[in-house]
PDB file of C-alpha atoms in Angstrom:
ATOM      1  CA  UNK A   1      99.421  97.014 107.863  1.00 85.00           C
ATOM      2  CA  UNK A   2     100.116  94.545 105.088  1.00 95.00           C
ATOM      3  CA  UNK A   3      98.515  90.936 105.240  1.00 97.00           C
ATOM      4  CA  UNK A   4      99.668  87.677 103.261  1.00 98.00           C
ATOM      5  CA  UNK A   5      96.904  85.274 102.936  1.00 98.00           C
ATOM      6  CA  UNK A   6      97.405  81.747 103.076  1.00 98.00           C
ATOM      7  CA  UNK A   7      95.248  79.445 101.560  1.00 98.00           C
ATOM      8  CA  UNK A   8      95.517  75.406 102.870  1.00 98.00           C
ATOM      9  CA  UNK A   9      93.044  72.511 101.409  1.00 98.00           C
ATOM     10  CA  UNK A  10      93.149  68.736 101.916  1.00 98.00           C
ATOM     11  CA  UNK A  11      94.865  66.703  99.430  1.00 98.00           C
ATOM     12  CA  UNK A  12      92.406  65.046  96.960  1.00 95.00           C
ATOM     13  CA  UNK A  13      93.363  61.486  97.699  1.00 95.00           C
ATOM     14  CA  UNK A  14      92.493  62.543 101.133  1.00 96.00           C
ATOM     15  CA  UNK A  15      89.100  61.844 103.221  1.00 95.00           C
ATOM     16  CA  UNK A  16      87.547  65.282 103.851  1.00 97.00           C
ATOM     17  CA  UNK A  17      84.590  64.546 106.567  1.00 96.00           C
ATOM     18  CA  UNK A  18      83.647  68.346 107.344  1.00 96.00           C
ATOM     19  CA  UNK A  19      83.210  69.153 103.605  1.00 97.00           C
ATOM     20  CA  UNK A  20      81.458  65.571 103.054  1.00 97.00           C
ATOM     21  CA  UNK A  21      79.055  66.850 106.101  1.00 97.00           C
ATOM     22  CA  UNK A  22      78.287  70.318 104.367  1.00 97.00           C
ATOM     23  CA  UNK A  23      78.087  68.492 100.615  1.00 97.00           C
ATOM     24  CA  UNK A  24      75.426  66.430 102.562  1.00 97.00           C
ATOM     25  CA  UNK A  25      73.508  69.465 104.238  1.00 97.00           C
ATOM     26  CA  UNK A  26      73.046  71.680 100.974  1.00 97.00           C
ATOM     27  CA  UNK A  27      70.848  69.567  98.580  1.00 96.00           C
ATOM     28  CA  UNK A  28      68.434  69.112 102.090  1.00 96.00           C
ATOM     29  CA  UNK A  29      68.411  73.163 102.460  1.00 96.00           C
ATOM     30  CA  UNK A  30      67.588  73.866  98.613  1.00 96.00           C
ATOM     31  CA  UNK A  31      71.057  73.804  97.189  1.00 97.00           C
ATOM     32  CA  UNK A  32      71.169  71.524  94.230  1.00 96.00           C
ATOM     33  CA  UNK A  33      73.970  72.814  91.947  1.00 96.00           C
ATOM     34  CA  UNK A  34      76.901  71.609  93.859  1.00 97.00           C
ATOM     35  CA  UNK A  35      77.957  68.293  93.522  1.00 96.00           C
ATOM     36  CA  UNK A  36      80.691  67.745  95.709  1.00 97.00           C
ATOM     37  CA  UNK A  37      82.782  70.082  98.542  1.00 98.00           C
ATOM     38  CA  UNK A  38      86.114  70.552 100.269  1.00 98.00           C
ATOM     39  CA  UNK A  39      86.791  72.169 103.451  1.00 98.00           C
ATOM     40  CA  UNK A  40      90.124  73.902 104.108  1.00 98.00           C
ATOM     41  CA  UNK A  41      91.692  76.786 105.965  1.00 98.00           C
ATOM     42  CA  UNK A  42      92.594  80.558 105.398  1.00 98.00           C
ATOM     43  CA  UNK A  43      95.033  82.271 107.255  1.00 98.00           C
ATOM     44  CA  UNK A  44      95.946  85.784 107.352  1.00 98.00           C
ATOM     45  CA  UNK A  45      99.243  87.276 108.391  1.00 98.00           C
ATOM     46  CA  UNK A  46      99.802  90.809 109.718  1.00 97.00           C
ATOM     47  CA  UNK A  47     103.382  91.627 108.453  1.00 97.00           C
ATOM     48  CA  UNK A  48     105.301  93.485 110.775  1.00 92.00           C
ATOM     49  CA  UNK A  49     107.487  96.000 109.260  1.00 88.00           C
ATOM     50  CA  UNK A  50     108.069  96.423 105.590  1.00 90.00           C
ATOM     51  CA  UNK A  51     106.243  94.422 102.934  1.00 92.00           C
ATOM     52  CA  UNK A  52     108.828  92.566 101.052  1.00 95.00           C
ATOM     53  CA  UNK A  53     109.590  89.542  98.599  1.00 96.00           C
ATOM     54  CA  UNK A  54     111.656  88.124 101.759  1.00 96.00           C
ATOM     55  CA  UNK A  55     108.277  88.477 103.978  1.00 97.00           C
ATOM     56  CA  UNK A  56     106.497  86.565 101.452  1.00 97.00           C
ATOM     57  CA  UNK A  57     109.395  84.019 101.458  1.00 97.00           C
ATOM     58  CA  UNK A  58     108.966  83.489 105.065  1.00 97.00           C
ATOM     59  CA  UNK A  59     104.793  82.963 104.660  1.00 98.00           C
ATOM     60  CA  UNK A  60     106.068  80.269 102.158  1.00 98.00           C
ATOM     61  CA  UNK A  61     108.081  78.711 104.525  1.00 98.00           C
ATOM     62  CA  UNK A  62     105.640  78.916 107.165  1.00 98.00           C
ATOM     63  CA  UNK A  63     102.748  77.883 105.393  1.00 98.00           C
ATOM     64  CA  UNK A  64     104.480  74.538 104.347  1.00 97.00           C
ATOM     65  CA  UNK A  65     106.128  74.065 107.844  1.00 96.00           C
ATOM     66  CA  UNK A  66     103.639  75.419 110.306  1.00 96.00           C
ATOM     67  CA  UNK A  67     100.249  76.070 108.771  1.00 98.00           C
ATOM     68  CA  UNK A  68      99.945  72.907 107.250  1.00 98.00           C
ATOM     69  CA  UNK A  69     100.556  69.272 107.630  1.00 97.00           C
ATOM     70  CA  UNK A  70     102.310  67.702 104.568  1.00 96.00           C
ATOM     71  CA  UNK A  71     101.429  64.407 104.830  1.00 97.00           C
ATOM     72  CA  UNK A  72      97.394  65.377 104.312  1.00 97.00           C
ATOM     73  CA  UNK A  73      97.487  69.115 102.974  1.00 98.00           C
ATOM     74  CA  UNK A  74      98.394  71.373 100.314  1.00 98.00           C
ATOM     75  CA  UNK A  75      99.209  75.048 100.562  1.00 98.00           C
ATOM     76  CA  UNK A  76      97.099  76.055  97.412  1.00 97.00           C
ATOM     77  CA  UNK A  77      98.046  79.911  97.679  1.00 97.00           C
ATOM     78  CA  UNK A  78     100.219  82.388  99.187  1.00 98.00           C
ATOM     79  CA  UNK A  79      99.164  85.944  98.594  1.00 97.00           C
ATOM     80  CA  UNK A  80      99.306  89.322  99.652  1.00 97.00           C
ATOM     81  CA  UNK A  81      96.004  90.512 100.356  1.00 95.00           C
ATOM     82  CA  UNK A  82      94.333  93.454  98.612  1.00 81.00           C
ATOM     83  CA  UNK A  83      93.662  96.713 100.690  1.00 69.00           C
ATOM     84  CA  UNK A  84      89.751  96.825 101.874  1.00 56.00           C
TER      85      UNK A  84
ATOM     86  CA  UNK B   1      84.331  70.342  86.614  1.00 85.00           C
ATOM     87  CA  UNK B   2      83.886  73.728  87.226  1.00 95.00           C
ATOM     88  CA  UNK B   3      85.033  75.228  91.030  1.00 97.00           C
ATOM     89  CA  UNK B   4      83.406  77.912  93.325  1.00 98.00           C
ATOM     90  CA  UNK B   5      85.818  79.117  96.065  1.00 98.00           C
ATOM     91  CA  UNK B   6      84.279  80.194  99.303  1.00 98.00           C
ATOM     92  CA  UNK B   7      86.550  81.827 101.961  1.00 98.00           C
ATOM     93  CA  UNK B   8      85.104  82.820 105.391  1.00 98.00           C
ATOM     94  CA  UNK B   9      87.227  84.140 108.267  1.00 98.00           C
ATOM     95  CA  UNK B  10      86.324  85.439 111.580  1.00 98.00           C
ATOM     96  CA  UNK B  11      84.871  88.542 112.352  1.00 98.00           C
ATOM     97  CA  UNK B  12      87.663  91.269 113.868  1.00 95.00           C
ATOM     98  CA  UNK B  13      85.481  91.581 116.633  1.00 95.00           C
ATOM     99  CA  UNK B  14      85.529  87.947 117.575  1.00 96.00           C
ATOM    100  CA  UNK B  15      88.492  86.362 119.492  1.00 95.00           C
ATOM    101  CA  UNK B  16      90.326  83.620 116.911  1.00 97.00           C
ATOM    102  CA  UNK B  17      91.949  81.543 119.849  1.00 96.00           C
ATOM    103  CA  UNK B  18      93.021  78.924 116.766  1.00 96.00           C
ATOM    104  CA  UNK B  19      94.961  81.992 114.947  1.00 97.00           C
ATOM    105  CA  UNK B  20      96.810  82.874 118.378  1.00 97.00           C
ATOM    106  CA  UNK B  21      97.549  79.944 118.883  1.00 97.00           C
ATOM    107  CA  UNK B  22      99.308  79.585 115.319  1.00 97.00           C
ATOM    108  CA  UNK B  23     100.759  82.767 116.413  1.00 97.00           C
ATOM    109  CA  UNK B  24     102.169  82.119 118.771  1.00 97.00           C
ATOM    110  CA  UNK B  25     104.382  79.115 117.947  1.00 97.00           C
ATOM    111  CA  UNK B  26     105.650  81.179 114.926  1.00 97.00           C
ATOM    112  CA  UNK B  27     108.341  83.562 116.760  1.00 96.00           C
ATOM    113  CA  UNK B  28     109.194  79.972 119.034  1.00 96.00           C
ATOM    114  CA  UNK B  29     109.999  78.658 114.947  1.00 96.00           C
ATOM    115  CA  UNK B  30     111.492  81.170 113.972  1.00 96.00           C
ATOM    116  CA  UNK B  31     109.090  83.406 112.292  1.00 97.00           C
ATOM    117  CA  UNK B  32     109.235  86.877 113.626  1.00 96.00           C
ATOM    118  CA  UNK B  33     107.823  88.966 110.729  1.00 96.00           C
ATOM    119  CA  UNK B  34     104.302  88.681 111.481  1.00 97.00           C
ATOM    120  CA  UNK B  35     102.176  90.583 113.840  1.00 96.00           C
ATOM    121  CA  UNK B  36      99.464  88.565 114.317  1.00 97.00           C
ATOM    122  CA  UNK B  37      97.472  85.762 112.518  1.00 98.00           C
ATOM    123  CA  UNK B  38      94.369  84.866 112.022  1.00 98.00           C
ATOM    124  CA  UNK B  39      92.592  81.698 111.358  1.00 98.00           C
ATOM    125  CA  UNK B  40      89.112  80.845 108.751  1.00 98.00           C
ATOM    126  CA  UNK B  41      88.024  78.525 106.419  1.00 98.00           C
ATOM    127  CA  UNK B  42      88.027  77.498 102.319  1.00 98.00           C
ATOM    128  CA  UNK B  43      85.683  75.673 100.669  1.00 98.00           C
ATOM    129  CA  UNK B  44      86.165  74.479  97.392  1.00 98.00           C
ATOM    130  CA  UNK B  45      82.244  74.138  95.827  1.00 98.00           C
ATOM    131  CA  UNK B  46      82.147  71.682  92.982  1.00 97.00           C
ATOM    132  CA  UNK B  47      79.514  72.699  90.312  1.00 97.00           C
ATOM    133  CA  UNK B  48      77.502  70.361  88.640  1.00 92.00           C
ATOM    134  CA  UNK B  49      76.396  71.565  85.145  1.00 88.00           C
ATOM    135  CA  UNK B  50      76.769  74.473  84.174  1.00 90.00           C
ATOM    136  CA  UNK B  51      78.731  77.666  85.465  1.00 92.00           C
ATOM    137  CA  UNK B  52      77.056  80.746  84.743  1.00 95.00           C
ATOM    138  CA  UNK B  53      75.882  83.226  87.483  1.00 96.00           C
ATOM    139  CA  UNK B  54      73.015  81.688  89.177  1.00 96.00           C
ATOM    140  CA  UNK B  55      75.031  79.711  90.053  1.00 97.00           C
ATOM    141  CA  UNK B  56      77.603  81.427  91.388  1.00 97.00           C
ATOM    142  CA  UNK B  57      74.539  83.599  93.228  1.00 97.00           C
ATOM    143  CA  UNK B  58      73.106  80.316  94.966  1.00 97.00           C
ATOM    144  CA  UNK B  59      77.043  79.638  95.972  1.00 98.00           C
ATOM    145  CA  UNK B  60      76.897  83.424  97.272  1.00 98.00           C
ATOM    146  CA  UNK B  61      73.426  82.157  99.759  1.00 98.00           C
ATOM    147  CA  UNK B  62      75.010  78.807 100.576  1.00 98.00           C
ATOM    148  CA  UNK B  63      78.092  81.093 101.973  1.00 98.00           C
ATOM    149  CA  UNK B  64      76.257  83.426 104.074  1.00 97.00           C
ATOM    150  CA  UNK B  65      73.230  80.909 105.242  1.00 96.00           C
ATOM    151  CA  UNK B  66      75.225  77.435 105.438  1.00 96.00           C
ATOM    152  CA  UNK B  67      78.810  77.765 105.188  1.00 98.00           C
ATOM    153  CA  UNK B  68      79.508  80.845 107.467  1.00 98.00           C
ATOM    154  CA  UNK B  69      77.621  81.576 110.894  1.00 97.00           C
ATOM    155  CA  UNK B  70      76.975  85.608 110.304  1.00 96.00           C
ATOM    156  CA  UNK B  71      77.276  85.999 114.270  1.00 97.00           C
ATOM    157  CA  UNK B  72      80.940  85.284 114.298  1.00 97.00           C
ATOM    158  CA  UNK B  73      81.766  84.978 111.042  1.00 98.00           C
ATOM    159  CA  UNK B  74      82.224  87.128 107.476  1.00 98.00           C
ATOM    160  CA  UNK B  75      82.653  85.393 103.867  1.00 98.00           C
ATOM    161  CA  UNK B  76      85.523  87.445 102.939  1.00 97.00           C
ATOM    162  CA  UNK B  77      84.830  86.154  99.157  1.00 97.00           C
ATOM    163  CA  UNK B  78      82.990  84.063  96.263  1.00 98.00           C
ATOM    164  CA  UNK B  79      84.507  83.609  93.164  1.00 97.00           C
ATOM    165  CA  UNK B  80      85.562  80.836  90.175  1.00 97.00           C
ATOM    166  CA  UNK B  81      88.541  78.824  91.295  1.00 95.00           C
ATOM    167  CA  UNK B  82      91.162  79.781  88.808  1.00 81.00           C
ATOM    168  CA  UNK B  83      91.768  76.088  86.256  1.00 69.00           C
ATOM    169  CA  UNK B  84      94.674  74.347  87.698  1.00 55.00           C
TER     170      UNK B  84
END
């Protein structure tokens, strides 16, 4: 069955405490490299039915209207998802 | 700056109540073309220096020993955010 993934982060402008809290954690368990991080969210959609432009119209619409909140999020990416 | 993108999602196995929930308001909005959703995370890693594969390796470790919990979780992938 086909899958659209949908790909949310917080604005930049915005606060971000749960990636602050990991950007924290890694330099005290060894990881050095990284000097900042942002936590967002990944959704995956099971199409029903055929695999279409319009489907992936509809995750667009979606995403924006009911996976994320405008006002502190941006939808980064919608994709279909390659076959595993 | 240099990004690494980290996305984890929950294993098959596990119950996602956060991605039935989503799916279930979609059909009550309107959105009857998916089957089923289901609900992970995104980090956004933010590399200080420079980008070359160790560093994308140590990004691989921080994924599967700080940023995902292997009992529940998978990291789906690990790559170079694309320059916006």
């Amino acid at each position: 069955m086909a899958r659209i993934v949908v790909e949310v982060m917080p604005k930049p402008e915005i606060l971000d405490p749960q990636g602050k809290a990991v950007a924290g954690a890694l330099p005290r368990l060894g990881f050095t490299e990284f000097a900042a991080v942002r936590q967002g969210k990944r959704f995956e959609l099971e199409v029903e039915g055929e695999a279409n432009e319009e489907v992936l119209d509809q995750a667009r619409k979606a995403a924006s209207e009911v996976l994320s909140n405008p006002v502190i999020e941006d939808v980064v990416s919608v994709h279909w998802a390659r076959e595993s």
